[in-house]
Coordinates of C-alpha atoms and ligand atoms in Angstrom, one line a residue:
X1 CA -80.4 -76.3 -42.4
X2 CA -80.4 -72.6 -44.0
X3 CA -81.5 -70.4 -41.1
X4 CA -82.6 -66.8 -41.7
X5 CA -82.2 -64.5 -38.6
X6 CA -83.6 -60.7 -39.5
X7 CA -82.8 -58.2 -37.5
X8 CA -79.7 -57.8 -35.1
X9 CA -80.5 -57.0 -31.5
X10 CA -80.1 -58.9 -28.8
X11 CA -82.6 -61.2 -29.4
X12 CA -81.7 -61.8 -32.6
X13 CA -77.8 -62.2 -32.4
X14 CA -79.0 -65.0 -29.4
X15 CA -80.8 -67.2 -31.8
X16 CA -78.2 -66.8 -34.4
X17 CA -75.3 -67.8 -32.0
X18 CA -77.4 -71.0 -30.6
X19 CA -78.2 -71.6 -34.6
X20 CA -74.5 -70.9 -35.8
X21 CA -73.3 -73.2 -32.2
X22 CA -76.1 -76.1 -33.4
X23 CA -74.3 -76.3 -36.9
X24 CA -76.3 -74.8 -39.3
X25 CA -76.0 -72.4 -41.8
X26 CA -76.7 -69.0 -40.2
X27 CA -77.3 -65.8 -42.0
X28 CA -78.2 -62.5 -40.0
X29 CA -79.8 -59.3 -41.9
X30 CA -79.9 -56.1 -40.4
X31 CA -81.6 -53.1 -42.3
X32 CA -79.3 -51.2 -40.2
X33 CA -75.6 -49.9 -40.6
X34 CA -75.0 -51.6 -37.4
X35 CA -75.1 -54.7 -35.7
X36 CA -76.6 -54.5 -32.4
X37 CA -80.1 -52.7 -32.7
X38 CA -80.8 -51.6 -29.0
X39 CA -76.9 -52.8 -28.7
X40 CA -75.3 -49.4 -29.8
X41 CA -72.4 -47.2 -28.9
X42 CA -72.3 -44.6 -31.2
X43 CA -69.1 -41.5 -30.7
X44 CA -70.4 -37.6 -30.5
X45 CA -69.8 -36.4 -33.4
X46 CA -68.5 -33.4 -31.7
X47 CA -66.9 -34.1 -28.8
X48 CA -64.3 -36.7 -28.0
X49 CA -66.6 -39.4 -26.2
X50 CA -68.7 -42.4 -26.6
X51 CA -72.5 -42.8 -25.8
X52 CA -75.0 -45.8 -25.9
X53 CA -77.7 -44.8 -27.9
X54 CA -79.9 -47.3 -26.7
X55 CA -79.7 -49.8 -24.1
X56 CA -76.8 -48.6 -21.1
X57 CA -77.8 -50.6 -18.2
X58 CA -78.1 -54.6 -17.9
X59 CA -79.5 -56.3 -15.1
X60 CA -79.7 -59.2 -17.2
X61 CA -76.8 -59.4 -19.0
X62 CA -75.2 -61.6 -16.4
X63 CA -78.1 -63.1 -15.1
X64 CA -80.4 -64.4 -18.0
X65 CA -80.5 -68.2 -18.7
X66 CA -78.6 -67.6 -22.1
X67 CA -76.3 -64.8 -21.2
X68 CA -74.9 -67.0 -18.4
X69 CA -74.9 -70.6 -21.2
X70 CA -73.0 -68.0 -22.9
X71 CA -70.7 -66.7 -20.9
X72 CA -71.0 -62.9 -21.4
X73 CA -69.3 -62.2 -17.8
X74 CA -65.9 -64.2 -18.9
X75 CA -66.2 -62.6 -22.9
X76 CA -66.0 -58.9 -22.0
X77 CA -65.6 -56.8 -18.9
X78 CA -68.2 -55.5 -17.0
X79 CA -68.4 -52.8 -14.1
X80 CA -70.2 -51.7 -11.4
X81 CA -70.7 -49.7 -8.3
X82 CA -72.0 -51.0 -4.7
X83 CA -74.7 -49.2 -5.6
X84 CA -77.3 -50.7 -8.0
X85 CA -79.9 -48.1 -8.3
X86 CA -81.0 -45.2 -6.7
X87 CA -84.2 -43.0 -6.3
X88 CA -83.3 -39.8 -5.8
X89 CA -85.7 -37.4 -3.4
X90 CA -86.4 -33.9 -2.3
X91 CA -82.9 -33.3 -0.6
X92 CA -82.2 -36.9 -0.3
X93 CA -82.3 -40.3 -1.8
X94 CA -83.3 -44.1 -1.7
X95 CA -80.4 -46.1 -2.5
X96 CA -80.2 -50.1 -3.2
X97 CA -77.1 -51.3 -2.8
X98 CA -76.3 -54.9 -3.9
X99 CA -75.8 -55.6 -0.4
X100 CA -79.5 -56.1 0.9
X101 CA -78.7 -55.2 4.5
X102 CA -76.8 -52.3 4.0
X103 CA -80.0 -51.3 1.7
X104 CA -82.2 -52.1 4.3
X105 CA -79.8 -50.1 7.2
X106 CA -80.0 -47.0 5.2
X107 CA -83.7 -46.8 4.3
X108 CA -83.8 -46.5 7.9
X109 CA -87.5 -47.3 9.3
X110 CA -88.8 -48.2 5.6
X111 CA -86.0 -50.6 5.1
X112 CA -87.3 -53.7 7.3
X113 CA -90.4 -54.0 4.7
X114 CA -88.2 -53.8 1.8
X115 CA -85.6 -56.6 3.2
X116 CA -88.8 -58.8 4.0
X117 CA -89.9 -58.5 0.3
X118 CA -86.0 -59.2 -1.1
X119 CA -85.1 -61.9 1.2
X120 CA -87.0 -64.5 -0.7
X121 CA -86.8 -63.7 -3.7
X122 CA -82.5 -63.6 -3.4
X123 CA -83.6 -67.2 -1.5
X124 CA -85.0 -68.4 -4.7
X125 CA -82.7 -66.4 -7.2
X126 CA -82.5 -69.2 -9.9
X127 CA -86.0 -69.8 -9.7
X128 CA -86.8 -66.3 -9.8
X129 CA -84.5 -66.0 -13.4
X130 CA -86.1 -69.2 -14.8
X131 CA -89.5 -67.3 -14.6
X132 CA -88.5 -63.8 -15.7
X133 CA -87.1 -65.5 -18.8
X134 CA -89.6 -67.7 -19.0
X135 CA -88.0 -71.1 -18.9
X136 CA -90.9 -72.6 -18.6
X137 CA -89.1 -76.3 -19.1
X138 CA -90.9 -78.7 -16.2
X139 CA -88.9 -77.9 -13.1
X140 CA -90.2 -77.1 -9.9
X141 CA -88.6 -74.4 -8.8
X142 CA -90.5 -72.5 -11.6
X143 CA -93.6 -72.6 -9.9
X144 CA -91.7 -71.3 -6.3
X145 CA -90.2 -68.4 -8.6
X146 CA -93.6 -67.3 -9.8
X147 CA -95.3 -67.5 -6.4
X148 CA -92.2 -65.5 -5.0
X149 CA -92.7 -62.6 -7.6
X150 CA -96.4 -62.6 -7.0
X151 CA -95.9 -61.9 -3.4
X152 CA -93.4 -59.7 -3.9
X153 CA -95.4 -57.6 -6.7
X154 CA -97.8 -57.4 -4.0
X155 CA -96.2 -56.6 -1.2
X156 CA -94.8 -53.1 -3.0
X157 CA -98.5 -52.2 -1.5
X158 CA -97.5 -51.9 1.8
X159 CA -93.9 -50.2 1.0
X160 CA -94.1 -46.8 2.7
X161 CA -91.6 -43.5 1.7
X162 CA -88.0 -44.4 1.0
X163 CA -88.9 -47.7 0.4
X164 CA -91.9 -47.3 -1.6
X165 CA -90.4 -44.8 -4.0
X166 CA -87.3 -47.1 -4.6
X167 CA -90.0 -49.6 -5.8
X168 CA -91.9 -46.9 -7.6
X169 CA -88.6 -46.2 -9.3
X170 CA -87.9 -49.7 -10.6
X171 CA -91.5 -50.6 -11.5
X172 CA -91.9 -47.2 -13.9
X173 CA -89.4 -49.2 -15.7
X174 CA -92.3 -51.0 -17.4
X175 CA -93.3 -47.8 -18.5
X176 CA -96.8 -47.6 -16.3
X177 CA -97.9 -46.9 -12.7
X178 CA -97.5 -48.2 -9.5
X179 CA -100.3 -50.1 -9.5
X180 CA -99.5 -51.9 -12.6
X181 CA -99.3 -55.7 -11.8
X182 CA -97.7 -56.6 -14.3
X183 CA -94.7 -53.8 -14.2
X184 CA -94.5 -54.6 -10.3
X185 CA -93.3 -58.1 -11.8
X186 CA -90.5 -56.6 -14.2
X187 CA -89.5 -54.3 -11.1
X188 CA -89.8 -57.1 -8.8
X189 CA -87.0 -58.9 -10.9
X190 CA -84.6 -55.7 -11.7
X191 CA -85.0 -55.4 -7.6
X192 CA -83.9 -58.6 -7.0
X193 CA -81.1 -59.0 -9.6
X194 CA -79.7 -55.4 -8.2
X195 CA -79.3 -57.5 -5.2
X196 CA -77.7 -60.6 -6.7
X197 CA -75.6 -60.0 -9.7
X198 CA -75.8 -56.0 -9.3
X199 CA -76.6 -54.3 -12.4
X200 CA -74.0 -53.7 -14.5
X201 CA -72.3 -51.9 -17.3
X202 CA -70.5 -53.1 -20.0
X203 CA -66.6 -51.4 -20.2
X204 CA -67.1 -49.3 -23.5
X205 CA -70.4 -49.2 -23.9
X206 CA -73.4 -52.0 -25.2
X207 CA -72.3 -52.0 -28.5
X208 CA -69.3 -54.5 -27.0
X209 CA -72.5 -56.9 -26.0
X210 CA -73.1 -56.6 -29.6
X211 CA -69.9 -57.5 -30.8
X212 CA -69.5 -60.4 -28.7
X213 CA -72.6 -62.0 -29.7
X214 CA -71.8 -60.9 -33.8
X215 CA -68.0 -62.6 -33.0
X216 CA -69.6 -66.1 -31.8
X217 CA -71.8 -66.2 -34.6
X218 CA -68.6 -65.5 -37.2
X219 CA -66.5 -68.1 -35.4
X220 CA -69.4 -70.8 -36.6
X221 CA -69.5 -69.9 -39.9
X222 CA -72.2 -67.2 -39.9
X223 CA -72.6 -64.1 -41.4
X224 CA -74.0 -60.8 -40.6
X225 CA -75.3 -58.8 -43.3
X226 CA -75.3 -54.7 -42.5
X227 CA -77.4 -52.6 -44.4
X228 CA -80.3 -55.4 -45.5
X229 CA -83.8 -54.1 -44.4
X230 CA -85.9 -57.8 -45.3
X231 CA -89.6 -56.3 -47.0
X232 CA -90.9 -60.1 -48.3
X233 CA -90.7 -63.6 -46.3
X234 CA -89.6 -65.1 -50.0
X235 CA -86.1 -63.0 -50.2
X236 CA -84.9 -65.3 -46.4
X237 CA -87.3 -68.3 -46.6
X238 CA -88.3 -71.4 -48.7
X239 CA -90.8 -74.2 -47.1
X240 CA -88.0 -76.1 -45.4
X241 CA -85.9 -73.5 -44.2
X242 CA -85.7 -71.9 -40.6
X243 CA -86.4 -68.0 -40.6
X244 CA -86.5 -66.1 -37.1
X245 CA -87.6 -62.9 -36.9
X246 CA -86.5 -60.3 -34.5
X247 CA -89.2 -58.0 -35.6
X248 CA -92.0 -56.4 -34.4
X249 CA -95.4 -58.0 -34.6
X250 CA -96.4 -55.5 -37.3
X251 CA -93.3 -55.6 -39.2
X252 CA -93.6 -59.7 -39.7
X253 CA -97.1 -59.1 -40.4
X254 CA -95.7 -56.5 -43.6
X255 CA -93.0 -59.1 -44.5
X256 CA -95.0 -62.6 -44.1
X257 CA -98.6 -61.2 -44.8
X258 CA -98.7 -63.2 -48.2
X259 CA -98.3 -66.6 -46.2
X260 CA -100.0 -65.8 -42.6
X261 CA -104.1 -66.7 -41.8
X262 CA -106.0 -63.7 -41.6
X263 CA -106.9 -64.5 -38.0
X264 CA -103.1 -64.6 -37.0
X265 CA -102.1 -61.6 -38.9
X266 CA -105.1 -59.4 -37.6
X267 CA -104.1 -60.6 -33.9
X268 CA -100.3 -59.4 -35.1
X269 CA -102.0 -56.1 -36.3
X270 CA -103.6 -55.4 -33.3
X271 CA -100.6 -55.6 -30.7
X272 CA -100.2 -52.9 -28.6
X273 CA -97.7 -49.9 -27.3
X274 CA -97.0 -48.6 -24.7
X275 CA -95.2 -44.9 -24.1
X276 CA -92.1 -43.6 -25.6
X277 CA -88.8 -42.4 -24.7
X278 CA -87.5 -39.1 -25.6
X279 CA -83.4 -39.1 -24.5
X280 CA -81.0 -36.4 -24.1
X281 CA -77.6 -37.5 -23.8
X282 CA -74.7 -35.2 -21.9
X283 CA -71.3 -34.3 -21.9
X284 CA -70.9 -32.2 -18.5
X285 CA -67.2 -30.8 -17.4
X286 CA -67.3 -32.9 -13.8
X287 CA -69.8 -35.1 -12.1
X288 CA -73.3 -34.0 -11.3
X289 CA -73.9 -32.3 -8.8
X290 CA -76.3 -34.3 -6.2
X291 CA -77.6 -33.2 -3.2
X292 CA -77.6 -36.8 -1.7
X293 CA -73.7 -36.8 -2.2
X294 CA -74.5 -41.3 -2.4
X295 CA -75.4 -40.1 -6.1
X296 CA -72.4 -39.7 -7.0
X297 CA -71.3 -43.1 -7.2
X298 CA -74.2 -44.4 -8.9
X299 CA -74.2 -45.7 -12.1
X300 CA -77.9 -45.7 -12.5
X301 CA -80.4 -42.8 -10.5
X302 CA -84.1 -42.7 -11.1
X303 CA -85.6 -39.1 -10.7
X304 CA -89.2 -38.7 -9.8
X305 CA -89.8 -37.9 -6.1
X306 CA -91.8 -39.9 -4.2
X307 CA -94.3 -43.0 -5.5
X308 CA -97.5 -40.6 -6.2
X309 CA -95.5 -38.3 -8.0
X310 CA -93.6 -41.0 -10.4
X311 CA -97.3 -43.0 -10.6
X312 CA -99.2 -39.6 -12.0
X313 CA -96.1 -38.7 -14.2
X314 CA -96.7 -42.7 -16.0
X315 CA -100.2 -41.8 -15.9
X316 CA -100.3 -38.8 -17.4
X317 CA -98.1 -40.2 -20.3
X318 CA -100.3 -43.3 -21.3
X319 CA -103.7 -40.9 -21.1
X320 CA -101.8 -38.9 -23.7
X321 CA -99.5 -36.0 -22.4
X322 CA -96.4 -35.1 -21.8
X323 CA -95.8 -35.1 -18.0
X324 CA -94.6 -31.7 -16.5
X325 CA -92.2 -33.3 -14.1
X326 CA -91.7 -36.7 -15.5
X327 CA -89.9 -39.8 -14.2
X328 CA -86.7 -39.6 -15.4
X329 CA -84.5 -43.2 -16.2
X330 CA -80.1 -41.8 -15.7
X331 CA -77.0 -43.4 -15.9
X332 CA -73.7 -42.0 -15.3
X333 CA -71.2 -44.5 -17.0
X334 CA -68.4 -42.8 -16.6
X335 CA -68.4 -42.6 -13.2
X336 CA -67.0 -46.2 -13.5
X337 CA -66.2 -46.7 -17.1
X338 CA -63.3 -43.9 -18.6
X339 CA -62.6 -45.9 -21.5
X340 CA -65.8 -44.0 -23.0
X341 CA -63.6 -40.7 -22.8
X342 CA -60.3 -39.6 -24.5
X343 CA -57.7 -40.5 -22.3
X344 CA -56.9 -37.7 -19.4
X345 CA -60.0 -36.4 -20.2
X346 CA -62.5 -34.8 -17.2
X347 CA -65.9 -34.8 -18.5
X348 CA -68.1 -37.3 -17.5
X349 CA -71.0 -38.7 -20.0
X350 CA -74.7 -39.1 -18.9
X351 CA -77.7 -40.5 -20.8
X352 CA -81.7 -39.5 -19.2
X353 CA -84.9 -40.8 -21.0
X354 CA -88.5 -39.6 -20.0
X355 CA -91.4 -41.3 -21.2
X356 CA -94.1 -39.6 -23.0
X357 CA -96.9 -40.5 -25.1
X358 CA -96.3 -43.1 -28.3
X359 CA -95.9 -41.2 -31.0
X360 CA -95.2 -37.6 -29.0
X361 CA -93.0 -35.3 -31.4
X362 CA -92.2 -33.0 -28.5
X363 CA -88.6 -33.2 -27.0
X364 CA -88.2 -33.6 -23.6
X365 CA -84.9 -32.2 -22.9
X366 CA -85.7 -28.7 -20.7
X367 CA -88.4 -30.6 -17.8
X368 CA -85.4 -33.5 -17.9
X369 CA -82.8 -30.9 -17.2
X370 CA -85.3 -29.2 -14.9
X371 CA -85.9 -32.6 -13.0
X372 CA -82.2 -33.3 -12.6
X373 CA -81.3 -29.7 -11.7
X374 CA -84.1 -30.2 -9.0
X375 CA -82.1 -32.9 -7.3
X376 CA -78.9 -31.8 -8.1
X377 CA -78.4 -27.7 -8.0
X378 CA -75.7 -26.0 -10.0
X379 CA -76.6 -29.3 -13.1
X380 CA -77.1 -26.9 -15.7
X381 CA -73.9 -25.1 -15.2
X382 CA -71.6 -28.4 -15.5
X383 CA -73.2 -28.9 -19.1
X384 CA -71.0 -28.9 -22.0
X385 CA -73.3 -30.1 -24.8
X386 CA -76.5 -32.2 -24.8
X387 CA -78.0 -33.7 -27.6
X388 CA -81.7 -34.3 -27.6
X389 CA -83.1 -37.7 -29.1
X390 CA -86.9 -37.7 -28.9
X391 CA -89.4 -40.1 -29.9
X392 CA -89.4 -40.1 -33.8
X393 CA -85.6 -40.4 -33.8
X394 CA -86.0 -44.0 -31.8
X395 CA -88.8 -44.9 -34.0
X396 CA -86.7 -44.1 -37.1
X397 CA -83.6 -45.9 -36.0
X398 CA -85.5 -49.3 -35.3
X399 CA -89.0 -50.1 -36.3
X400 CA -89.2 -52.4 -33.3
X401 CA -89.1 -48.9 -31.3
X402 CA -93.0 -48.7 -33.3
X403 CA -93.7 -44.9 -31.9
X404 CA -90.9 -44.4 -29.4
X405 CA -92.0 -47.4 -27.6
X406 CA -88.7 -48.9 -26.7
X407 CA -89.8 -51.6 -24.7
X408 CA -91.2 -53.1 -27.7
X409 CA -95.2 -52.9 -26.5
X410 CA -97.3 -52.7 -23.6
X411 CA -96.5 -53.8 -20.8
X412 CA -99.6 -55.2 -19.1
X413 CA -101.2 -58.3 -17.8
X414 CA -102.7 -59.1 -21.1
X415 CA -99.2 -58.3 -23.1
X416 CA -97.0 -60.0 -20.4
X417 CA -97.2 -63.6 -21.2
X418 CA -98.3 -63.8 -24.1
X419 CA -97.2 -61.6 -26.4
X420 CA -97.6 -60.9 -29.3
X421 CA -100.4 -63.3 -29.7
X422 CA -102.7 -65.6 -26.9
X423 CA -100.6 -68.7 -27.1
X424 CA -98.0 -70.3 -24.8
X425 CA -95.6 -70.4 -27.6
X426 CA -95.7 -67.3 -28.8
X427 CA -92.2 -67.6 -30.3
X428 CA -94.1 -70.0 -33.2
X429 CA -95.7 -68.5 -36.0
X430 CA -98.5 -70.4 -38.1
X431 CA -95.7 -70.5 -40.2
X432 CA -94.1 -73.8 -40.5
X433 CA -90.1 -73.1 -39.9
X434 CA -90.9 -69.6 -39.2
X435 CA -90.4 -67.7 -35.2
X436 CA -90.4 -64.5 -33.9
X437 CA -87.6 -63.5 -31.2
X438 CA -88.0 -60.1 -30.3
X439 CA -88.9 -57.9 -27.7
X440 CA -92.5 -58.1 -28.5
X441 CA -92.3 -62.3 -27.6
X442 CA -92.1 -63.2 -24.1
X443 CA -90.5 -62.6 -21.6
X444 CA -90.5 -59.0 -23.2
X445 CA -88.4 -55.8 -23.4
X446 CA -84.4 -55.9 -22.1
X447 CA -81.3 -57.5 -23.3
X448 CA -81.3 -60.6 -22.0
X449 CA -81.5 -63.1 -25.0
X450 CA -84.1 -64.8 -24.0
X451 CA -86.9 -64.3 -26.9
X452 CA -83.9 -65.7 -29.4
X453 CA -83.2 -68.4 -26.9
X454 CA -86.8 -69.7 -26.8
X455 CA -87.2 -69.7 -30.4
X456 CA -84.1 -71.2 -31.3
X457 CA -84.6 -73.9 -28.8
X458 CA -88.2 -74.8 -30.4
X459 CA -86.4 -74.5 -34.1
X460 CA -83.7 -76.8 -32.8
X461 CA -86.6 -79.3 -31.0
X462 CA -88.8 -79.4 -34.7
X463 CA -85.2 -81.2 -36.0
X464 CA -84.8 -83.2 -33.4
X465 CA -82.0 -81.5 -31.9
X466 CA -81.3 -79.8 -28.2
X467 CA -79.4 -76.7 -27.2
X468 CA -75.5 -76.9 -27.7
X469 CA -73.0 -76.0 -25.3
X470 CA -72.7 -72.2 -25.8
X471 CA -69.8 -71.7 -23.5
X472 CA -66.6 -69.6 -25.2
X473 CA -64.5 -72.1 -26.7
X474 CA -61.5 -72.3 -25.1
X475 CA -58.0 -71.0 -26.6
X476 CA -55.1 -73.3 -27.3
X477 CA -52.1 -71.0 -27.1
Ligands
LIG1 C1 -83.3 -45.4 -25.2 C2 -83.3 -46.8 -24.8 C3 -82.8 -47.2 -23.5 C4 -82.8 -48.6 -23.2 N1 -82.3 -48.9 -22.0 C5 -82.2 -50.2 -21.7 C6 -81.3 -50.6 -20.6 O1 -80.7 -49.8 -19.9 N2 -81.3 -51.9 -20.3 C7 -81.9 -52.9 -21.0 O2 -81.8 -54.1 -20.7 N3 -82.7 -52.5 -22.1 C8 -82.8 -51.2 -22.4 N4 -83.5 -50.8 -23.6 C9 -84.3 -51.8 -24.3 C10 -83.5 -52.8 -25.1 O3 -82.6 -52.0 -25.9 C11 -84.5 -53.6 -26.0 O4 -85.5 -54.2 -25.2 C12 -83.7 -54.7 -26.8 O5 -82.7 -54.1 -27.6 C13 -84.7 -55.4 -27.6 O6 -84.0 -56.4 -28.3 P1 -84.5 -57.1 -29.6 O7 -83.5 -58.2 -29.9 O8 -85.9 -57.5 -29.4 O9 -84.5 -56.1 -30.8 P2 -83.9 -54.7 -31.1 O10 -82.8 -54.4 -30.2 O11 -85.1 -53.8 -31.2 O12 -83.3 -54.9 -32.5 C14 -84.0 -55.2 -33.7 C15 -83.2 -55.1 -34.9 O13 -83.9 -55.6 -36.0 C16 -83.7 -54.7 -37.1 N5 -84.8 -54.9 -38.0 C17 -86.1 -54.6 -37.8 N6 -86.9 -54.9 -38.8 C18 -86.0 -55.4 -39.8 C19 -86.2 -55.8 -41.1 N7 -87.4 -55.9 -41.7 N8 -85.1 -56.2 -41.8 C20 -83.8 -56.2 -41.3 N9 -83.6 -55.7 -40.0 C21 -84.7 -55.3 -39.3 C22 -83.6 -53.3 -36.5 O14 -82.9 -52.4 -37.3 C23 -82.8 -53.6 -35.2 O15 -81.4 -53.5 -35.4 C24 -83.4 -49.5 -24.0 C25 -83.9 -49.1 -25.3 C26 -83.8 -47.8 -25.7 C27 -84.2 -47.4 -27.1

């Protein structure tokens, strides 16, 4: 079968490996100049150094249903530190290590409530992955790991302090306030996965996620073409063929809008976003300076004081402004990772987003200096150059990132499980042959794989044929 697969990123490479594994003919167009989309280490032009543009961070990446059928862990190496995230405070910090007790010792008198809100879901770990990606195939764990992520979303509510900003700080993630069901339920699952598998980094950046996914596909006879933006369904598809599209909703409605009902294309149309990013990525001349001296050894830190603060910073960005002190999203890869540098080099490489309104022109970079300086004195002196990526430039890169939104849309109760349209296979278009895969299908925004393994697995089901063993294939020396 002649499969289509346009756009690279992660969800897209996924569908094209379990395409390319399955034995068909497997062809991957990216507008871009590089494979990867939110995959993407690019160098400073500059300075000796590498930086991911995108994505840094990935809680999923050895956790998600297809990443471990895959075996990303045993393809390239990751890193990490004891610590999986942090939250940093006025003159101190929250820290989660992947050791739940240790986490729960150090939060002191908040810790107990966090501990009783891990605890079951690291009980019901698999179950607890097989929701958050959505493997919704009949097993009955999958109904435990919803209930355990329900409770747990709710019991944030009666976090206190420590513990409740070190919730607040992984529920912003979503890119909305505390009070945000359906946030609480991504940061109920980065939570738990900082406790299990840790989140980790990728040695050399995300682009060598990327290149492990494009390499799989090329070992099976596919091919990725660089540099081939797709405008019109008729240049990838003929009735017949398989096309997957790791698009957003708006995008396939531009490409496919000759062959789509009105109804379906005007429910496309009317998807949602959610806030932007606006980055700023650094080379300083030694490590940041934190007050909470833990810091240091983190690879990722969320900045935003305690949970009313981060909650109105959120706030304030969906009702349309730029937050004065925003919540801030850092990682410090080179705390762990010196392959990004030139060898004997001292420098270390950090990467910040804030979010601010979709669509916001204004760069960020001074109140996310300003934040980090406010936890760490003496930050602006160890800077050696910064470069500022706001909104616009994320939008312009990818037109998944519709506005700066890189999460790919709103993240809401609504937008949650059945994006981009009401139906419980939301990875089928009306289209016969013809899925979507990316961020904006369930179960949402992250690399994880999981949009292009859905899809592919129902593309694979219409021929009569089930997933193939994805596993590395073994050398014979
Ligand atoms: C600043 C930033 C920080 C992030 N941090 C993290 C993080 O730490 N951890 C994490 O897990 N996630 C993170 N993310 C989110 C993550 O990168 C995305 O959720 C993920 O990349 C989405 O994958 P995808 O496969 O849906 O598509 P994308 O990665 O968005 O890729 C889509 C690709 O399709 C191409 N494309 C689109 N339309 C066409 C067309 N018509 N023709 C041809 N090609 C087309 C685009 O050029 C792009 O390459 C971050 C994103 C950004 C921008």
């Amino acid at each position: 079968m002649k499969v289509s697969v346009i756009g690279s990123g992660p969800n897209g490479l996924a569908a094209a490996v379990v395409m390319a594994r399955a034995g068909h003919d497997v062809t991957v167009y990216e507008g871009s100049d590089k494979a990867g989309g939110g995959l993407r280490t690019d160098d400073f032009t500059e300075f000796g150094g590498r930086f991911d543009v995108c994505s840094a961070v990935h809680p999923m990446a050895l956790a998600s249903t297809f990443f471990r059928a895959f075996d990303l862990g045993s393809r390239i190496p990751f890193v990490q530190s004891d610590i999986s995230f942090a939250h940093a405070l006025p003159g101190r910090a929250a820290v989660a290590y992947q050791d739940l007790e240790r986490t729960s010792s150090e939060l002191g008198r908040t810790g107990p409530a966090w501990s009783a809100i891990m605890k079951p879901l690291l009980h019901q770990i698999d179950a607890v992955r097989a929701m958050s990606g959505l493997d919704l195939r009949p097993h009955p764990s999958t109904v435990a790991g919803a209930l355990a992520l329900g409770v747990a979303a709710m019991g944030f509510s009666a976090l206190r302090d420590e513990a409740r900003a070190l919730a607040a700080g992984v529920v912003a993630h979503g890119a909305a306030p505390f009070s945000s069901i359906a946030a609480r339920f991504v940061g109920a699952v980065l939570a738990a996965e900082g406790h299990a598998a840790g989140w980790p980094i990728p040695v050399g950046g995300s682009g060598a996620i990327a290149h492990a996914l494009v390499q799989d596909i090329e070992a099976h006879g596919g091919r990725v073409e660089l540099g081939r933006a797709v405008d019109d369904l008729r240049e990838v598809w003929s009735p017949g063929d398989t096309a997957m599209f790791d698009t957003g909703p708006r995008g396939f409605a531009d490409i496919a809008s000759n062959a789509l009902p009105a109804r379906y294309e005007s429910a496309l149309r009317s998807y949602r976003y959610g806030n932007a990013a606006s980055k700023v990525d650094f080379v300083l001349s030694g490590p940041i300076p934190w007050t909470d001296e833990r810091l240091r050894d983190a690879l990722t830190v969320h900045l935003g004081g305690w949970e009313r603060e981060v909650s109105g910073a959120e706030r304030t960005a969906l009702r349309g402004s730029v937050p004065a002190r925003p919540y801030v999203l850092l990682s410090q890869p080179t705390r762990r990772d010196r392959t990004r540098l030139p060898p004997g080099s001292t420098d270390e490489i950090v990467w910040a987003y804030a979010h601010v309104p979709n669509g916001s022109t204004e760069d960020a970079a001074e109140r996310i200096i300003d934040r980090i300086e406010s936890f760490a004195p003496g930050f602006r002196d160890v800077i050696v150059h910064r470069e500022s990526r706001p909104a616009p430039f994320f939008a312009q890169l990818n037109p998944n990132f519709h506005g700066g939104d890189i999460l790919g849309g709103r993240v809401d109760v609504p937008q949650l499980l059945t994006r981009p349209t009401k139906s419980v296979r939301s990875w089928r278009t009306p289209i016969p042959g013809v899925y979507l895969c990316s961020a904006a299908t369930p179960p949402g925004a992250g690399v994880h794989g999981m949009g292009g393994w859905h899809a592919a697995r129902l593309a694979l089901a219409r021929v009569g044929q089930g997933v193939p063993d994805l596993r590395p294939v073994a050398r014979v020396d």
